[in-house]
Every structure is written in structure tokens, then in C-alpha cells.
Amino acid sequence: MYSTDLTQTQWQFIKKTLEFDDRKRKHDLRIIWNAISYLVKTGCLWRMLPLDFPKWQLVYYYYSKWSDLEVFDLLLSRLREKVRMKRGQNRAASLGIMDSQSVRWGNNRSLKGWDGNKKVKGIKRHVVVDKNGFLLAVMVSVANVYDGKAAVLLMKTLKYLLIPLQLILADGGYRGNIIEEIKTNFNYAIEVVMRSDSSKKGFKPIPKRWIIERTFSWFDNDRRLCRNYELLMESAENMVKLSAIRLLLNKI
């Protein structure tokens, strides 16, 4: 029994959302989910999953299968809707907040780049969240990709997921022609929110925009996301989605 194991309520929500059948299996799918959740939280290698879980090959098989079927996107969407409605909010978000997080590489075989601004060698997570900080979309690139260029691919992801945002807040990294390009091609309005000049010293969070920084700190609570250990960008995106799913499961 691990602290990352699903409760009965959490498992019933997953089972109902993904329409898992009750046919007899050698290993219950709940145990498979527990193994994946353990891996995300602890950051261990697939091959080093504890022996009380099924063989790592089987766990990885289901992880890969669910990834191909876009199960993580579906579950994330349903969880986000449930938590938003529980808070008295609309089912679908209308406001988004966009930013990127540079992450150091932890796998010398994975693709990586150099972010000269943050002085980080690795990848960059381009993320959109709602006003609660809950993940809406994620796109991973090498760290040297400029935020403005990556924004187009991130908007394609948002459009594919059918997320009807009316306004997206962003920082100065998204200034320029990219705002008009996104408005024309995707019908998303981007508002750049800059830090106002002030003589006061010390940290002062920017309203609304600080929310996505909190989301990045939530990601860092899972050791699998502290560095990039994934060989593929798709897998790096999946780990972010699984981290967001774990967070929302604890809020239902």
C-alpha cells in the first residue's frame, strides 16, 4: 500500500469515465494505474517499479496503449470539468493563462537545447492553464525554441482539444505578430500582461499570471517532472498530463 494508490472514489471515477469493463484479468487495471501514479510521483525507472506491482513491461504496455488512445486527455478533461463545477464555475474555461517552463535534462539520449535566458539545457514545457491553475494543454519542445514560435503549436493543441477560450493571458515573450497570427488562424485572443515599473523592491506577483507559476511548482512536486527523463517529447507531455490528473483526482 502506497500513498500514491487510488482511493475507491478515485478509481470509480476513472473506471466510469473510461468505461472499463468488469471482465476478469490477471492484474486489475486499478493496480496498473497505481503503478503509473507511483512512477510519476517517485520518478523511478520503469524497470525499477516495486515487485508488488505487475511486471514493468505490462504496466508500460497499458501506459503506451492509453497514450495512443488519448485516454489521458479525456480523463484530464472530465476531471477538470468536475472540479470546476464543484467550485461553482462553468464546466468549460473561458480564460487561459499561457507560459513556458524550462527543465534540465536528465537523460543524455533525449533531445535537448539551450535556453540562453534561463541558462538551462534541456526541454521547455509550453502550457496553458485555466484560472484555477488546472492544465488545459501542454506542448513540449527543446529548450532553445522561442515562446512565440511554440505558441502556434500550442494553439493547435488547444484547438484540437476543443477548448473554447475567449482570452489567453501571456507575458512579454509572446509579443509581436504572433498575436495577430493566432487570432486569425485559431480565433484565440491573447493579451500580454507586463510587469509595471515600480520603485518598490521585492517580489510582487502579477494578478492572474502568477497562477501558472503555481502550476509549475505543482509539477515539481512529482519527481518525474523535476528533470526531463523522457526520450520522446510525447512521453514528456504525458507525464505532465498524469501529474495534472493526480492533482485533480485529489480534489474530486
Short mmCIF file of C-alpha atoms in Angstrom, two decimals:
data_model
loop_
_atom_site.label_atom_id
_atom_site.label_comp_id
_atom_site.label_asym_id
_atom_site.label_seq_id
_atom_site.Cartn_x
_atom_site.Cartn_y
_atom_site.Cartn_z
CA MET A 1 0.00 0.00 0.00
CA TYR A 2 1.49 3.32 -1.12
CA SER A 3 0.36 6.90 -0.53
CA THR A 4 0.00 7.28 -4.31
CA ASP A 5 -2.57 4.47 -4.57
CA LEU A 6 -6.03 5.42 -5.79
CA THR A 7 -8.88 5.59 -3.32
CA GLN A 8 -12.08 3.74 -4.13
CA THR A 9 -13.81 7.00 -5.10
CA GLN A 10 -10.97 7.99 -7.43
CA TRP A 11 -10.88 4.59 -9.09
CA GLN A 12 -14.65 4.52 -9.61
CA PHE A 13 -14.44 7.91 -11.35
CA ILE A 14 -11.68 6.65 -13.68
CA LYS A 15 -13.47 3.38 -14.32
CA LYS A 16 -16.75 5.11 -15.17
CA THR A 17 -15.13 7.82 -17.33
CA LEU A 18 -13.05 5.40 -19.37
CA GLU A 19 -15.79 2.74 -19.45
CA PHE A 20 -13.58 -0.11 -18.27
CA ASP A 21 -15.41 -3.43 -18.28
CA ASP A 22 -15.56 -5.85 -15.36
CA ARG A 23 -14.10 -8.86 -17.14
CA LYS A 24 -11.65 -10.93 -15.17
CA ARG A 25 -7.98 -10.05 -15.65
CA LYS A 26 -4.80 -11.43 -14.15
CA HIS A 27 -3.97 -7.91 -12.95
CA ASP A 28 -6.65 -5.40 -12.03
CA LEU A 29 -6.44 -2.17 -14.04
CA ARG A 30 -6.57 -0.26 -10.77
CA ILE A 31 -3.18 -1.75 -9.87
CA ILE A 32 -1.82 -0.65 -13.25
CA TRP A 33 -2.94 2.91 -12.55
CA ASN A 34 -1.38 2.72 -9.10
CA ALA A 35 1.93 1.68 -10.66
CA ILE A 36 1.89 4.57 -13.14
CA SER A 37 0.98 7.01 -10.37
CA TYR A 38 3.85 5.67 -8.24
CA LEU A 39 6.28 6.17 -11.11
CA VAL A 40 5.19 9.78 -11.70
CA LYS A 41 5.44 10.69 -8.02
CA THR A 42 8.74 8.95 -7.21
CA GLY A 43 10.49 9.37 -10.57
CA CYS A 44 11.77 5.79 -10.61
CA LEU A 45 12.71 3.91 -13.77
CA TRP A 46 10.11 1.71 -15.42
CA ARG A 47 12.35 -1.28 -14.77
CA MET A 48 12.61 -0.40 -11.08
CA LEU A 49 8.91 -0.47 -10.20
CA PRO A 50 8.44 -2.35 -6.90
CA LEU A 51 7.82 -6.07 -7.21
CA ASP A 52 4.36 -5.83 -5.66
CA PHE A 53 3.22 -4.16 -8.88
CA PRO A 54 2.78 -6.17 -12.10
CA LYS A 55 5.83 -6.58 -14.34
CA TRP A 56 7.03 -3.24 -15.67
CA GLN A 57 6.54 -4.42 -19.28
CA LEU A 58 2.81 -4.87 -18.64
CA VAL A 59 2.49 -1.51 -16.91
CA TYR A 60 4.31 0.18 -19.80
CA TYR A 61 2.11 -1.66 -22.31
CA TYR A 62 -1.03 -0.17 -20.78
CA TYR A 63 0.60 3.27 -20.45
CA SER A 64 1.51 3.20 -24.15
CA LYS A 65 -1.91 1.88 -25.16
CA TRP A 66 -3.78 4.55 -23.19
CA SER A 67 -1.48 7.21 -24.60
CA ASP A 68 -2.25 6.16 -28.18
CA LEU A 69 -5.99 6.16 -27.40
CA GLU A 70 -5.72 9.68 -25.90
CA VAL A 71 -7.14 8.37 -22.64
CA PHE A 72 -5.12 10.85 -20.58
CA ASP A 73 -6.61 13.82 -22.45
CA LEU A 74 -10.16 12.53 -21.93
CA LEU A 75 -9.66 11.84 -18.23
CA LEU A 76 -7.97 15.20 -17.64
CA SER A 77 -10.86 17.00 -19.34
CA ARG A 78 -13.57 15.19 -17.35
CA LEU A 79 -11.73 15.69 -14.06
CA ARG A 80 -11.21 19.39 -14.73
CA GLU A 81 -14.90 19.84 -15.55
CA LYS A 82 -15.98 18.02 -12.39
CA VAL A 83 -13.71 20.05 -10.11
CA ARG A 84 -14.70 23.34 -11.76
CA MET A 85 -18.41 22.55 -11.34
CA LYS A 86 -17.78 21.52 -7.73
CA ARG A 87 -16.37 25.05 -7.22
CA GLY A 88 -19.44 26.63 -8.76
CA GLN A 89 -17.69 27.52 -12.02
CA ASN A 90 -18.70 26.87 -15.62
CA ARG A 91 -17.86 23.46 -17.00
CA ALA A 92 -15.59 24.91 -19.72
CA ALA A 93 -12.90 27.52 -19.08
CA SER A 94 -13.15 30.88 -20.83
CA LEU A 95 -9.89 32.37 -19.52
CA GLY A 96 -6.50 30.77 -20.11
CA ILE A 97 -3.01 31.64 -18.91
CA MET A 98 0.00 30.73 -21.07
CA ASP A 99 3.68 30.41 -20.20
CA SER A 100 6.65 28.07 -20.52
CA GLN A 101 8.92 26.22 -18.09
CA SER A 102 12.48 25.27 -18.95
CA VAL A 103 13.50 21.91 -17.46
CA ARG A 104 17.01 20.47 -17.18
CA TRP A 105 17.75 17.24 -19.00
CA GLY A 106 18.13 14.02 -17.03
CA ASN A 107 18.52 11.60 -19.94
CA ASN A 108 21.59 12.03 -22.14
CA ARG A 109 19.85 10.26 -25.04
CA SER A 110 16.88 12.64 -25.19
CA LEU A 111 16.62 15.68 -27.43
CA LYS A 112 17.67 18.89 -25.70
CA GLY A 113 18.51 22.51 -26.38
CA TRP A 114 19.98 25.51 -24.56
CA ASP A 115 17.72 28.19 -23.12
CA GLY A 116 20.07 31.17 -23.01
CA ASN A 117 17.66 33.28 -20.98
CA LYS A 118 17.14 30.78 -18.15
CA LYS A 119 20.60 29.19 -18.58
CA VAL A 120 19.02 25.74 -18.77
CA LYS A 121 19.99 22.84 -21.03
CA GLY A 122 17.07 20.54 -21.67
CA ILE A 123 13.46 20.93 -22.77
CA LYS A 124 10.73 23.52 -22.45
CA ARG A 125 7.14 22.84 -21.41
CA HIS A 126 4.68 25.21 -23.07
CA VAL A 127 1.50 25.20 -21.02
CA VAL A 128 -1.98 26.74 -20.90
CA VAL A 129 -3.97 26.57 -17.64
CA ASP A 130 -7.36 27.87 -16.51
CA LYS A 131 -7.91 30.44 -13.74
CA ASN A 132 -7.50 27.71 -11.11
CA GLY A 133 -4.14 26.60 -12.47
CA PHE A 134 -5.58 23.35 -13.86
CA LEU A 135 -3.92 22.10 -17.03
CA LEU A 136 -5.70 22.76 -20.32
CA ALA A 137 -2.97 21.92 -22.84
CA VAL A 138 0.75 21.15 -22.92
CA MET A 139 3.32 21.02 -25.71
CA VAL A 140 6.98 20.09 -25.17
CA SER A 141 9.92 21.30 -27.27
CA VAL A 142 13.68 21.60 -26.92
CA ALA A 143 14.66 24.49 -24.64
CA ASN A 144 16.00 26.79 -27.36
CA VAL A 145 12.60 27.19 -29.05
CA TYR A 146 11.33 30.75 -28.61
CA ASP A 147 8.00 31.05 -26.78
CA GLY A 148 6.36 32.96 -29.61
CA LYS A 149 7.20 30.28 -32.17
CA ALA A 150 6.00 27.48 -29.92
CA ALA A 151 2.72 29.31 -29.28
CA VAL A 152 1.37 28.33 -32.70
CA LEU A 153 1.81 24.62 -31.98
CA LEU A 154 0.32 25.11 -28.52
CA MET A 155 -2.74 26.79 -30.06
CA LYS A 156 -3.11 23.85 -32.46
CA THR A 157 -3.24 21.58 -29.43
CA LEU A 158 -5.87 23.77 -27.76
CA LYS A 159 -7.96 23.79 -30.92
CA TYR A 160 -7.66 20.01 -31.28
CA LEU A 161 -8.90 19.57 -27.71
CA LEU A 162 -11.91 21.83 -28.49
CA ILE A 163 -11.24 24.23 -25.63
CA PRO A 164 -13.26 27.43 -26.26
CA LEU A 165 -11.12 30.08 -24.56
CA GLN A 166 -12.17 33.69 -25.02
CA LEU A 167 -8.95 35.23 -23.69
CA ILE A 168 -5.42 33.99 -23.01
CA LEU A 169 -3.08 35.95 -20.75
CA ALA A 170 0.64 35.80 -21.52
CA ASP A 171 3.93 37.52 -20.70
CA GLY A 172 6.20 39.64 -22.88
CA GLY A 173 7.68 36.59 -24.59
CA TYR A 174 4.56 36.39 -26.76
CA ARG A 175 4.62 39.96 -28.12
CA GLY A 176 4.69 40.75 -31.81
CA ASN A 177 2.99 39.48 -34.94
CA ILE A 178 2.25 36.13 -33.32
CA ILE A 179 -0.78 37.64 -31.54
CA GLU A 180 -2.47 38.59 -34.82
CA GLU A 181 -1.46 35.29 -36.43
CA ILE A 182 -3.08 33.30 -33.62
CA LYS A 183 -6.20 35.49 -33.70
CA THR A 184 -6.54 34.99 -37.46
CA ASN A 185 -5.78 31.27 -37.61
CA PHE A 186 -7.23 30.00 -34.33
CA ASN A 187 -9.60 32.75 -33.15
CA TYR A 188 -7.90 32.97 -29.76
CA ALA A 189 -7.36 36.45 -28.28
CA ILE A 190 -4.03 36.88 -26.47
CA GLU A 191 -3.44 39.70 -24.01
CA VAL A 192 0.15 40.40 -22.98
CA VAL A 193 0.38 41.38 -19.32
CA MET A 194 3.67 43.08 -18.43
CA ARG A 195 5.07 43.86 -15.00
CA SER A 196 4.53 47.55 -14.27
CA ASP A 197 7.53 49.67 -13.34
CA SER A 198 7.66 50.29 -9.62
CA SER A 199 10.16 51.72 -7.22
CA LYS A 200 9.20 49.17 -4.59
CA LYS A 201 11.72 46.42 -4.04
CA GLY A 202 10.92 42.77 -3.55
CA PHE A 203 8.71 40.24 -5.27
CA LYS A 204 5.22 41.27 -6.29
CA PRO A 205 3.12 38.67 -8.14
CA ILE A 206 1.26 39.79 -11.26
CA PRO A 207 -2.50 39.23 -10.86
CA LYS A 208 -3.78 36.14 -12.73
CA ARG A 209 -0.40 35.40 -14.31
CA TRP A 210 1.10 34.12 -11.05
CA ILE A 211 -1.38 31.23 -11.20
CA ILE A 212 0.60 29.40 -13.88
CA GLU A 213 3.78 29.75 -11.80
CA ARG A 214 1.96 27.90 -9.03
CA THR A 215 1.08 25.18 -11.55
CA PHE A 216 4.77 24.77 -12.39
CA SER A 217 5.51 24.36 -8.69
CA TRP A 218 2.82 21.65 -8.54
CA PHE A 219 4.63 19.83 -11.35
CA ASP A 220 7.88 19.97 -9.39
CA ASN A 221 6.21 18.09 -6.52
CA ASP A 222 6.40 14.99 -8.73
CA ARG A 223 9.97 13.79 -9.07
CA ARG A 224 9.40 12.50 -12.60
CA LEU A 225 8.92 16.13 -13.67
CA CYS A 226 11.79 17.74 -11.75
CA ARG A 227 14.05 16.90 -14.70
CA ASN A 228 13.28 15.53 -18.14
CA TYR A 229 13.93 11.78 -18.11
CA GLU A 230 11.80 11.06 -21.18
CA LEU A 231 13.28 10.03 -24.52
CA LEU A 232 10.30 11.28 -26.53
CA MET A 233 8.53 14.64 -26.39
CA GLU A 234 5.19 12.82 -26.43
CA SER A 235 6.14 10.92 -23.30
CA ALA A 236 7.25 14.16 -21.61
CA GLU A 237 3.81 15.61 -22.37
CA ASN A 238 2.11 12.50 -20.99
CA MET A 239 3.97 12.81 -17.69
CA VAL A 240 2.71 16.37 -17.31
CA LYS A 241 -0.86 15.22 -18.01
CA LEU A 242 -0.55 12.38 -15.50
CA SER A 243 0.74 14.81 -12.88
CA ALA A 244 -2.24 17.09 -13.53
CA ILE A 245 -4.60 14.08 -13.33
CA ARG A 246 -3.15 13.10 -9.94
CA LEU A 247 -3.70 16.64 -8.68
CA LEU A 248 -7.34 16.74 -9.82
CA LEU A 249 -8.11 13.27 -8.50
CA ASN A 250 -7.27 14.57 -5.04
CA LYS A 251 -9.84 17.36 -5.46
CA ILE A 252 -12.93 15.39 -6.51
#
